[in-house]
């Protein structure tokens, strides 16, 4: 069983930066692929970024955030991060981290993930 707790959300002006953190419990954190998703009001939850636990912790990003967001992980601290730069108003959403118990596939589908955090609000003002 894995529990995930996100933090770091808040209100920021367009062009600004935020770093989200996701702290995980459980002894097998290093064996999970981790992802970030977001959900804006009235919209479906969408993929943001994924990091594998093997294959050199390779990463994969949604086109909408590529070049602006960076996902990383610190296995000893059982934490995954999402550094968000050059934020835009359209990045406003509740951001969720998620864990999947395998390291296959692109990892960009909601249904691929087994555990979810409670979410943290990110609001970008124009």
Short mmCIF file of N, CA and C in Angstrom, two decimals:
data_model
loop_
_atom_site.label_atom_id
_atom_site.label_comp_id
_atom_site.label_asym_id
_atom_site.label_seq_id
_atom_site.Cartn_x
_atom_site.Cartn_y
_atom_site.Cartn_z
N UNK A 1 0.84 -1.19 0.00
CA UNK A 1 0.00 0.00 0.00
C UNK A 1 0.88 1.25 0.00
N UNK A 2 0.48 2.23 -0.76
CA UNK A 2 1.24 3.48 -0.87
C UNK A 2 0.30 4.64 -0.58
N UNK A 3 0.73 5.55 0.24
CA UNK A 3 -0.01 6.79 0.46
C UNK A 3 0.82 7.95 -0.09
N UNK A 4 0.15 8.86 -0.76
CA UNK A 4 0.81 9.98 -1.42
C UNK A 4 0.24 11.29 -0.90
N UNK A 5 1.11 12.22 -0.57
CA UNK A 5 0.68 13.52 -0.06
C UNK A 5 1.39 14.62 -0.85
N UNK A 6 0.60 15.42 -1.57
CA UNK A 6 1.17 16.52 -2.36
C UNK A 6 1.26 17.79 -1.53
N UNK A 7 2.20 18.65 -1.90
CA UNK A 7 2.33 19.97 -1.29
C UNK A 7 2.99 20.90 -2.29
N UNK A 8 2.95 22.20 -1.97
CA UNK A 8 3.65 23.16 -2.81
C UNK A 8 2.77 23.98 -3.73
N UNK A 9 1.50 23.68 -3.76
CA UNK A 9 0.61 24.46 -4.61
C UNK A 9 0.41 25.87 -4.06
N UNK A 10 -0.23 26.72 -4.85
CA UNK A 10 -0.49 28.08 -4.41
C UNK A 10 -0.88 28.97 -5.56
N UNK A 11 -0.85 30.27 -5.29
CA UNK A 11 -1.21 31.29 -6.27
C UNK A 11 0.07 31.94 -6.78
N UNK A 12 0.20 32.04 -8.09
CA UNK A 12 1.40 32.62 -8.68
C UNK A 12 0.99 33.41 -9.91
N UNK A 13 1.74 34.44 -10.23
CA UNK A 13 1.46 35.21 -11.43
C UNK A 13 1.99 34.49 -12.67
N UNK A 14 1.39 34.79 -13.79
CA UNK A 14 1.85 34.22 -15.05
C UNK A 14 3.33 34.52 -15.25
N UNK A 15 4.07 33.51 -15.71
CA UNK A 15 5.50 33.63 -15.87
C UNK A 15 6.30 33.18 -14.67
N UNK A 16 5.62 32.96 -13.57
CA UNK A 16 6.29 32.55 -12.34
C UNK A 16 6.53 31.06 -12.28
N UNK A 17 7.03 30.62 -11.12
CA UNK A 17 7.41 29.22 -10.92
C UNK A 17 6.85 28.69 -9.61
N UNK A 18 6.62 27.41 -9.59
CA UNK A 18 6.27 26.67 -8.38
C UNK A 18 6.93 25.30 -8.44
N UNK A 19 7.20 24.74 -7.27
CA UNK A 19 7.68 23.36 -7.22
C UNK A 19 6.73 22.56 -6.34
N UNK A 20 6.13 21.57 -6.94
CA UNK A 20 5.27 20.66 -6.21
C UNK A 20 6.08 19.47 -5.70
N UNK A 21 5.69 18.98 -4.54
CA UNK A 21 6.31 17.80 -3.97
C UNK A 21 5.24 16.75 -3.69
N UNK A 22 5.64 15.51 -3.75
CA UNK A 22 4.74 14.41 -3.44
C UNK A 22 5.52 13.43 -2.57
N UNK A 23 5.14 13.36 -1.31
CA UNK A 23 5.79 12.46 -0.37
C UNK A 23 5.04 11.14 -0.31
N UNK A 24 5.77 10.05 -0.40
CA UNK A 24 5.15 8.72 -0.42
C UNK A 24 5.53 7.92 0.80
N UNK A 25 4.58 7.12 1.24
CA UNK A 25 4.88 6.14 2.28
C UNK A 25 5.02 4.77 1.63
N UNK A 26 5.56 3.81 2.36
CA UNK A 26 5.71 2.48 1.79
C UNK A 26 7.15 2.18 1.48
N UNK A 27 7.51 0.93 1.56
CA UNK A 27 8.92 0.56 1.44
C UNK A 27 9.37 0.34 0.01
N UNK A 28 8.44 0.32 -0.93
CA UNK A 28 8.81 -0.01 -2.30
C UNK A 28 8.67 1.17 -3.24
N UNK A 29 8.81 2.37 -2.71
CA UNK A 29 8.66 3.58 -3.53
C UNK A 29 9.55 3.53 -4.75
N UNK A 30 10.78 3.05 -4.59
CA UNK A 30 11.73 3.08 -5.69
C UNK A 30 11.33 2.16 -6.83
N UNK A 31 10.35 1.29 -6.60
CA UNK A 31 9.90 0.36 -7.63
C UNK A 31 8.67 0.84 -8.38
N UNK A 32 8.19 2.03 -8.07
CA UNK A 32 7.00 2.56 -8.72
C UNK A 32 7.38 3.60 -9.76
N UNK A 33 6.70 3.56 -10.88
CA UNK A 33 6.72 4.70 -11.77
C UNK A 33 5.77 5.75 -11.18
N UNK A 34 6.15 7.01 -11.29
CA UNK A 34 5.38 8.09 -10.70
C UNK A 34 4.92 9.06 -11.77
N UNK A 35 3.73 9.59 -11.56
CA UNK A 35 3.20 10.54 -12.53
C UNK A 35 2.55 11.73 -11.86
N UNK A 36 2.44 12.80 -12.62
CA UNK A 36 1.67 13.98 -12.22
C UNK A 36 0.54 14.17 -13.23
N UNK A 37 -0.63 14.45 -12.71
CA UNK A 37 -1.80 14.76 -13.51
C UNK A 37 -2.41 16.05 -12.98
N UNK A 38 -3.31 16.62 -13.76
CA UNK A 38 -4.01 17.81 -13.29
C UNK A 38 -5.45 17.80 -13.79
N UNK A 39 -6.28 18.51 -13.05
CA UNK A 39 -7.70 18.59 -13.41
C UNK A 39 -8.20 19.99 -13.17
N UNK A 40 -8.62 20.64 -14.23
CA UNK A 40 -9.21 21.97 -14.15
C UNK A 40 -10.73 21.83 -13.99
N UNK A 41 -11.38 22.86 -13.46
CA UNK A 41 -12.84 22.78 -13.25
C UNK A 41 -13.57 22.47 -14.56
N UNK A 42 -14.44 21.48 -14.49
CA UNK A 42 -15.24 21.12 -15.65
C UNK A 42 -14.52 20.31 -16.71
N UNK A 43 -13.28 19.94 -16.42
CA UNK A 43 -12.50 19.18 -17.39
C UNK A 43 -12.08 17.84 -16.81
N UNK A 44 -11.70 16.93 -17.71
CA UNK A 44 -11.22 15.64 -17.26
C UNK A 44 -9.79 15.75 -16.74
N UNK A 45 -9.42 14.79 -15.90
CA UNK A 45 -8.05 14.74 -15.41
C UNK A 45 -7.13 14.43 -16.58
N UNK A 46 -6.03 15.19 -16.67
CA UNK A 46 -5.13 15.00 -17.79
C UNK A 46 -3.70 14.76 -17.33
N UNK A 47 -2.97 14.05 -18.15
CA UNK A 47 -1.58 13.71 -17.88
C UNK A 47 -0.70 14.94 -17.99
N UNK A 48 0.28 15.02 -17.10
CA UNK A 48 1.27 16.10 -17.13
C UNK A 48 2.67 15.55 -17.37
N UNK A 49 3.10 14.61 -16.53
CA UNK A 49 4.47 14.11 -16.63
C UNK A 49 4.58 12.77 -15.92
N UNK A 50 5.59 11.97 -16.33
CA UNK A 50 5.84 10.67 -15.75
C UNK A 50 7.32 10.44 -15.64
N UNK A 51 7.73 9.73 -14.58
CA UNK A 51 9.13 9.33 -14.41
C UNK A 51 9.16 7.86 -14.05
N UNK A 52 10.00 7.10 -14.74
CA UNK A 52 10.13 5.68 -14.46
C UNK A 52 11.02 5.47 -13.24
N UNK A 53 10.96 4.23 -12.71
CA UNK A 53 11.89 3.91 -11.64
C UNK A 53 13.13 3.22 -12.17
N UNK A 54 13.06 2.69 -13.38
CA UNK A 54 14.25 2.12 -13.99
C UNK A 54 14.47 2.81 -15.32
N UNK A 55 15.24 2.20 -16.21
CA UNK A 55 15.57 2.82 -17.49
C UNK A 55 16.13 4.23 -17.28
N UNK A 56 16.96 4.36 -16.22
CA UNK A 56 17.57 5.66 -15.97
C UNK A 56 16.59 6.72 -15.54
N UNK A 57 15.48 6.30 -14.92
CA UNK A 57 14.45 7.25 -14.51
C UNK A 57 14.04 8.13 -15.68
N UNK A 58 13.78 7.53 -16.80
CA UNK A 58 13.42 8.32 -17.98
C UNK A 58 12.10 9.04 -17.75
N UNK A 59 11.95 10.16 -18.41
CA UNK A 59 10.78 11.02 -18.21
C UNK A 59 9.99 11.18 -19.50
N UNK A 60 8.75 11.58 -19.32
CA UNK A 60 7.84 11.78 -20.46
C UNK A 60 6.87 12.88 -20.07
N UNK A 61 6.61 13.80 -21.01
CA UNK A 61 5.80 14.97 -20.71
C UNK A 61 4.66 15.16 -21.72
N UNK A 62 3.60 15.75 -21.24
CA UNK A 62 2.56 16.21 -22.15
C UNK A 62 3.12 17.35 -22.99
N UNK A 63 2.67 17.45 -24.22
CA UNK A 63 3.16 18.51 -25.10
C UNK A 63 2.92 19.90 -24.50
N UNK A 64 1.84 20.06 -23.77
CA UNK A 64 1.47 21.37 -23.24
C UNK A 64 2.44 21.88 -22.18
N UNK A 65 3.24 20.99 -21.59
CA UNK A 65 4.16 21.42 -20.53
C UNK A 65 5.62 21.16 -20.88
N UNK A 66 5.87 20.52 -22.00
CA UNK A 66 7.23 20.17 -22.38
C UNK A 66 8.08 21.43 -22.50
N UNK A 67 9.26 21.39 -21.88
CA UNK A 67 10.16 22.54 -21.90
C UNK A 67 9.92 23.52 -20.77
N UNK A 68 8.80 23.39 -20.07
CA UNK A 68 8.50 24.29 -18.95
C UNK A 68 8.48 23.56 -17.61
N UNK A 69 8.05 22.31 -17.62
CA UNK A 69 7.94 21.52 -16.39
C UNK A 69 9.03 20.44 -16.37
N UNK A 70 9.48 20.10 -15.16
CA UNK A 70 10.47 19.04 -15.00
C UNK A 70 10.05 18.14 -13.85
N UNK A 71 9.94 16.85 -14.12
CA UNK A 71 9.64 15.88 -13.08
C UNK A 71 10.95 15.23 -12.63
N UNK A 72 11.06 14.99 -11.33
CA UNK A 72 12.25 14.33 -10.80
C UNK A 72 11.84 13.54 -9.56
N UNK A 73 12.73 12.67 -9.12
CA UNK A 73 12.42 11.87 -7.95
C UNK A 73 13.67 11.72 -7.09
N UNK A 74 13.45 11.58 -5.80
CA UNK A 74 14.51 11.32 -4.82
C UNK A 74 14.08 10.07 -4.08
N UNK A 75 14.61 8.93 -4.49
CA UNK A 75 14.16 7.66 -3.90
C UNK A 75 14.45 7.54 -2.40
N UNK A 76 15.65 7.92 -1.91
CA UNK A 76 15.87 7.85 -0.44
C UNK A 76 14.87 8.68 0.35
N UNK A 77 14.42 9.80 -0.21
CA UNK A 77 13.43 10.65 0.47
C UNK A 77 12.01 10.24 0.13
N UNK A 78 11.84 9.29 -0.78
CA UNK A 78 10.51 8.83 -1.20
C UNK A 78 9.65 10.02 -1.66
N UNK A 79 10.25 10.84 -2.48
CA UNK A 79 9.57 12.06 -2.91
C UNK A 79 9.74 12.24 -4.41
N UNK A 80 8.67 12.69 -5.04
CA UNK A 80 8.73 13.07 -6.44
C UNK A 80 8.36 14.54 -6.54
N UNK A 81 9.01 15.23 -7.46
CA UNK A 81 8.84 16.67 -7.59
C UNK A 81 8.32 17.03 -8.98
N UNK A 82 7.68 18.17 -9.05
CA UNK A 82 7.32 18.75 -10.34
C UNK A 82 7.70 20.22 -10.29
N UNK A 83 8.78 20.56 -10.97
CA UNK A 83 9.21 21.95 -11.07
C UNK A 83 8.46 22.57 -12.25
N UNK A 84 7.75 23.64 -11.98
CA UNK A 84 6.92 24.27 -13.01
C UNK A 84 7.41 25.70 -13.22
N UNK A 85 7.89 25.97 -14.40
CA UNK A 85 8.39 27.30 -14.76
C UNK A 85 7.52 27.90 -15.86
N UNK A 86 7.66 29.20 -16.05
CA UNK A 86 6.92 29.91 -17.10
C UNK A 86 5.44 29.55 -17.06
N UNK A 87 4.87 29.63 -15.89
CA UNK A 87 3.49 29.21 -15.72
C UNK A 87 2.53 30.12 -16.48
N UNK A 88 1.46 29.51 -16.95
CA UNK A 88 0.43 30.21 -17.72
C UNK A 88 -0.92 30.06 -17.01
N UNK A 89 -1.84 30.97 -17.25
CA UNK A 89 -3.17 30.83 -16.64
C UNK A 89 -3.82 29.49 -16.94
N UNK A 90 -3.56 28.93 -18.10
CA UNK A 90 -4.16 27.65 -18.46
C UNK A 90 -3.55 26.47 -17.69
N UNK A 91 -2.51 26.73 -16.91
CA UNK A 91 -1.96 25.69 -16.04
C UNK A 91 -2.75 25.58 -14.73
N UNK A 92 -3.68 26.49 -14.52
CA UNK A 92 -4.48 26.46 -13.30
C UNK A 92 -5.29 25.17 -13.21
N UNK A 93 -5.12 24.46 -12.10
CA UNK A 93 -5.79 23.17 -11.92
C UNK A 93 -5.43 22.62 -10.54
N UNK A 94 -6.10 21.56 -10.17
CA UNK A 94 -5.66 20.75 -9.04
C UNK A 94 -4.68 19.72 -9.60
N UNK A 95 -3.51 19.65 -8.98
CA UNK A 95 -2.46 18.74 -9.44
C UNK A 95 -2.39 17.53 -8.51
N UNK A 96 -2.34 16.36 -9.13
CA UNK A 96 -2.32 15.11 -8.40
C UNK A 96 -1.06 14.33 -8.74
N UNK A 97 -0.44 13.71 -7.75
CA UNK A 97 0.59 12.74 -8.06
C UNK A 97 0.00 11.34 -7.96
N UNK A 98 0.61 10.41 -8.66
CA UNK A 98 0.09 9.06 -8.74
C UNK A 98 1.24 8.08 -8.87
N UNK A 99 0.99 6.85 -8.42
CA UNK A 99 2.00 5.79 -8.49
C UNK A 99 1.44 4.58 -9.21
N UNK A 100 2.27 3.99 -10.05
CA UNK A 100 1.86 2.77 -10.73
C UNK A 100 2.86 1.67 -10.42
N UNK A 101 2.35 0.44 -10.24
CA UNK A 101 3.16 -0.66 -9.73
C UNK A 101 3.93 -1.38 -10.82
N UNK A 102 3.91 -0.86 -12.02
CA UNK A 102 4.73 -1.43 -13.06
C UNK A 102 5.42 -0.30 -13.79
N UNK A 103 6.35 -0.65 -14.62
CA UNK A 103 7.14 0.38 -15.31
C UNK A 103 7.04 0.21 -16.82
N UNK A 104 5.84 -0.18 -17.27
CA UNK A 104 5.64 -0.40 -18.68
C UNK A 104 4.68 0.63 -19.26
N UNK A 105 4.73 0.77 -20.57
CA UNK A 105 3.83 1.70 -21.23
C UNK A 105 4.27 3.14 -21.05
N UNK A 106 3.55 4.02 -21.70
CA UNK A 106 3.92 5.44 -21.64
C UNK A 106 3.66 6.02 -20.26
N UNK A 107 2.67 5.52 -19.58
CA UNK A 107 2.34 6.06 -18.26
C UNK A 107 1.58 7.36 -18.34
N UNK A 108 0.83 7.57 -19.42
CA UNK A 108 0.08 8.81 -19.57
C UNK A 108 -1.43 8.62 -19.42
N UNK A 109 -1.82 7.46 -18.96
CA UNK A 109 -3.24 7.20 -18.79
C UNK A 109 -3.64 7.13 -17.33
N UNK A 110 -4.78 7.75 -17.01
CA UNK A 110 -5.26 7.75 -15.63
C UNK A 110 -5.42 6.33 -15.10
N UNK A 111 -5.93 5.45 -15.95
CA UNK A 111 -6.24 4.08 -15.52
C UNK A 111 -5.00 3.21 -15.31
N UNK A 112 -3.83 3.72 -15.67
CA UNK A 112 -2.60 2.95 -15.45
C UNK A 112 -2.12 3.02 -14.01
N UNK A 113 -2.62 3.99 -13.25
CA UNK A 113 -2.08 4.26 -11.93
C UNK A 113 -2.94 3.65 -10.82
N UNK A 114 -2.24 3.16 -9.79
CA UNK A 114 -2.89 2.42 -8.73
C UNK A 114 -3.15 3.25 -7.48
N UNK A 115 -2.35 4.27 -7.25
CA UNK A 115 -2.48 5.08 -6.04
C UNK A 115 -2.45 6.56 -6.43
N UNK A 116 -3.24 7.35 -5.69
CA UNK A 116 -3.37 8.78 -5.96
C UNK A 116 -3.29 9.58 -4.67
N UNK A 117 -2.72 10.78 -4.80
CA UNK A 117 -2.76 11.72 -3.70
C UNK A 117 -4.07 12.48 -3.68
N UNK A 118 -4.19 13.39 -2.73
CA UNK A 118 -5.43 14.14 -2.56
C UNK A 118 -5.47 15.39 -3.43
N UNK A 119 -4.34 15.78 -3.99
CA UNK A 119 -4.29 16.93 -4.88
C UNK A 119 -3.87 18.20 -4.18
N UNK A 120 -3.28 19.11 -4.95
CA UNK A 120 -2.90 20.44 -4.46
C UNK A 120 -3.27 21.46 -5.53
N UNK A 121 -3.85 22.57 -5.10
CA UNK A 121 -4.35 23.57 -6.03
C UNK A 121 -3.23 24.47 -6.52
N UNK A 122 -3.17 24.67 -7.82
CA UNK A 122 -2.27 25.63 -8.45
C UNK A 122 -3.12 26.64 -9.21
N UNK A 123 -2.95 27.90 -8.88
CA UNK A 123 -3.69 28.96 -9.55
C UNK A 123 -2.70 29.96 -10.14
N UNK A 124 -2.82 30.21 -11.43
CA UNK A 124 -1.93 31.13 -12.13
C UNK A 124 -2.77 32.32 -12.59
N UNK A 125 -2.43 33.49 -12.09
CA UNK A 125 -3.17 34.69 -12.44
C UNK A 125 -2.53 35.38 -13.64
N UNK A 126 -3.36 36.02 -14.43
CA UNK A 126 -2.84 36.70 -15.63
C UNK A 126 -2.46 38.14 -15.35
#
